XYZ file of C-alpha atoms in Angstrom:
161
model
C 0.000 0.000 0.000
C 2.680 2.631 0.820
C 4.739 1.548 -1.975
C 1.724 2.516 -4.344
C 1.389 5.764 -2.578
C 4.898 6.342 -3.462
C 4.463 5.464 -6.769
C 1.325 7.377 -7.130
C 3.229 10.532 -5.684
C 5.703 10.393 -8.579
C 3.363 10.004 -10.990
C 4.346 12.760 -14.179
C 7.354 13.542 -12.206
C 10.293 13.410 -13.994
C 13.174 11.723 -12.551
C 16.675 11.118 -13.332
C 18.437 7.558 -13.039
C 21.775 8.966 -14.827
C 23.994 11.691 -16.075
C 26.344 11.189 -18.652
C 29.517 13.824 -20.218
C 30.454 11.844 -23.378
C 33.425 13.355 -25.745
C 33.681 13.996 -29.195
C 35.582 10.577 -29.609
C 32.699 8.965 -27.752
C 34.812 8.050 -24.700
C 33.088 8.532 -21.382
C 34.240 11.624 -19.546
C 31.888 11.759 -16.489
C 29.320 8.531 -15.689
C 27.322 9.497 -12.353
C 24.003 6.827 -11.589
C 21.353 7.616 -9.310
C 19.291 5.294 -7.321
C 16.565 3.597 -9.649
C 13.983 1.037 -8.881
C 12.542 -0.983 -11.978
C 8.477 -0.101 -12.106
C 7.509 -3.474 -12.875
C 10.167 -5.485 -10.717
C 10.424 -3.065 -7.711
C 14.158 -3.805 -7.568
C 17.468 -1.714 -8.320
C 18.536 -1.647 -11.524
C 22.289 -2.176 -12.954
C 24.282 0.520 -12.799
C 25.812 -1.441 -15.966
C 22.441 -1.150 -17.548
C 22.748 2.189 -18.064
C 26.419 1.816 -19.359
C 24.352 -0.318 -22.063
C 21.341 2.457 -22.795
C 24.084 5.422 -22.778
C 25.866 3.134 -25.356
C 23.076 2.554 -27.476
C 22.129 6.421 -27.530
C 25.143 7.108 -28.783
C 23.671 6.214 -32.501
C 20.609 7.726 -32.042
C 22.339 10.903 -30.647
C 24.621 11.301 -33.792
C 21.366 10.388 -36.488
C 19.220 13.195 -34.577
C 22.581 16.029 -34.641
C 23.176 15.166 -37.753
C 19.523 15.714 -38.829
C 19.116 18.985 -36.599
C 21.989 20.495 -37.878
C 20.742 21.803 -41.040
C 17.666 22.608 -39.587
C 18.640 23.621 -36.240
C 19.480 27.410 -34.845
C 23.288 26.683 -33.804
C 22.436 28.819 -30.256
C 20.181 25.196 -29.802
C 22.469 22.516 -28.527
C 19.439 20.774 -27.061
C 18.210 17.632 -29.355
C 15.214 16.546 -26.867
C 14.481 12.984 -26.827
C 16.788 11.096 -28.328
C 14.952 7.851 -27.982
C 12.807 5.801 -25.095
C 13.151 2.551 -23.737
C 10.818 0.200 -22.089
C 11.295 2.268 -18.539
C 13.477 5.300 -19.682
C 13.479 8.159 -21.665
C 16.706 9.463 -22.960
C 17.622 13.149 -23.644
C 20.210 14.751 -25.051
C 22.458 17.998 -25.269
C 25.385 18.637 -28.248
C 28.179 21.209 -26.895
C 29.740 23.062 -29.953
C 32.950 21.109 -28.995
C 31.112 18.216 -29.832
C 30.776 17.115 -26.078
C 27.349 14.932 -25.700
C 25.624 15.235 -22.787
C 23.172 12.761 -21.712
C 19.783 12.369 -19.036
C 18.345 9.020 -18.306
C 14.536 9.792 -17.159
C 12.800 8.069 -15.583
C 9.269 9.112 -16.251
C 5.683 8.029 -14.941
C 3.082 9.859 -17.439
C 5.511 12.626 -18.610
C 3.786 15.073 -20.255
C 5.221 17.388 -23.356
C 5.445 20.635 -20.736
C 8.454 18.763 -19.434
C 10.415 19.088 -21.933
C 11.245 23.148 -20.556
C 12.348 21.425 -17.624
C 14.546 18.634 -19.064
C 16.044 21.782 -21.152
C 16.590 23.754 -18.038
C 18.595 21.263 -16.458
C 20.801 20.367 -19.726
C 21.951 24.251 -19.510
C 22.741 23.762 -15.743
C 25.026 20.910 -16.775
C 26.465 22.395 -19.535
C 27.459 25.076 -17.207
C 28.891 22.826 -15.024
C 30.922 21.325 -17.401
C 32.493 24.538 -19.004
C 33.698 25.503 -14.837
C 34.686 21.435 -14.742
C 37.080 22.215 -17.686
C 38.044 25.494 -16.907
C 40.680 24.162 -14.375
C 43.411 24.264 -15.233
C 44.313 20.897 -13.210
C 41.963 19.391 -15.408
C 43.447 17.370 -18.739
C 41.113 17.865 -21.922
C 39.803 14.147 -23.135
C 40.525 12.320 -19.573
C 37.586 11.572 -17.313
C 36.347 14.310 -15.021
C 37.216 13.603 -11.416
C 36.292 16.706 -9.869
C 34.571 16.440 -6.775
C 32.752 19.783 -6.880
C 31.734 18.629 -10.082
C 30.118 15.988 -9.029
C 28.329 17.624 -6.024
C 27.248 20.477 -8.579
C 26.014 17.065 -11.129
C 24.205 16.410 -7.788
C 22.626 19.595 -6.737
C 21.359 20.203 -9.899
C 19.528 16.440 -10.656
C 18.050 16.455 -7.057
C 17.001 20.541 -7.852
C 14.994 18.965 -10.668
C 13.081 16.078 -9.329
């Protein structure tokens, strides 16, 4: 009973089960997973399962910038929904370095008027990763290990939910 109450409470909430920073080269510079239960199973998923769905938006993700960019106004580096899966919806965000960033929502009902939202917090990453680079500690291409970086990843996906 509670746990449908729960359930019920996140209903058209949109909620993120991961965060990915992926570089031009498609090499993984920043991987951070959030706590997900499964909506039919109840239990945890994989953090590997997500390796998998980040990997498999990686073709969608280069078929939807490669259509948007004769279309799209080059300010735009948000593509929207890159595809959905049987529990997720992925989003995603094109730097004009050709840095990819990536949501994994999980959604319950999600309606179109989310999309603002999903937008919103793309910029807030994006942000985060031009300060994450910005150091000058930090080595262009290698995996962000930045602490504040990944409190700031933090703060803004819990902000959102």
């Amino acid at each position: 009973e509670l746990a449908t109450e729960a359930r019920e409470e996140r209903r058209g909430e949109v909620m993120f089960a991961c965060v990915a920073v992926v570089g031009p080269a498609n090499n993984p510079l920043f991987v951070q997973t959030y706590r997900s239960d499964n909506v039919v199973t109840g239990m945890q998923e994989d953090p590997i399962k997500f390796h998998y769905i980040l990997h498999c938006s990686l073709d969608a993700f280069e078929e939807k910038a490669s259509a948007n960019s004769k279309t799209r106004d080059n300010k735009d580096s948000y593509l929207g929904l890159l595809y959905p899966t049987e529990d997720y919806k992925v989003y995603g965000y094109l730097t004009s370095t050709q840095v990819k960033l990536i949501l994994v929502a999980q959604t319950f009902n999600a309606q179109s008027s989310k999309e603002g939202s999903v937008k919103k917090v793309f910029e807030s990453l994006h942000s985060a990763y031009i300060d994450a680079v910005s150091n000058p500690f930090y080595t262009p291409g290698k995996k962000i290990q930045s602490k504040s970086f990944e409190k700031r990843v933090d703060q803004i996906v819990s902000a959102s939910a």
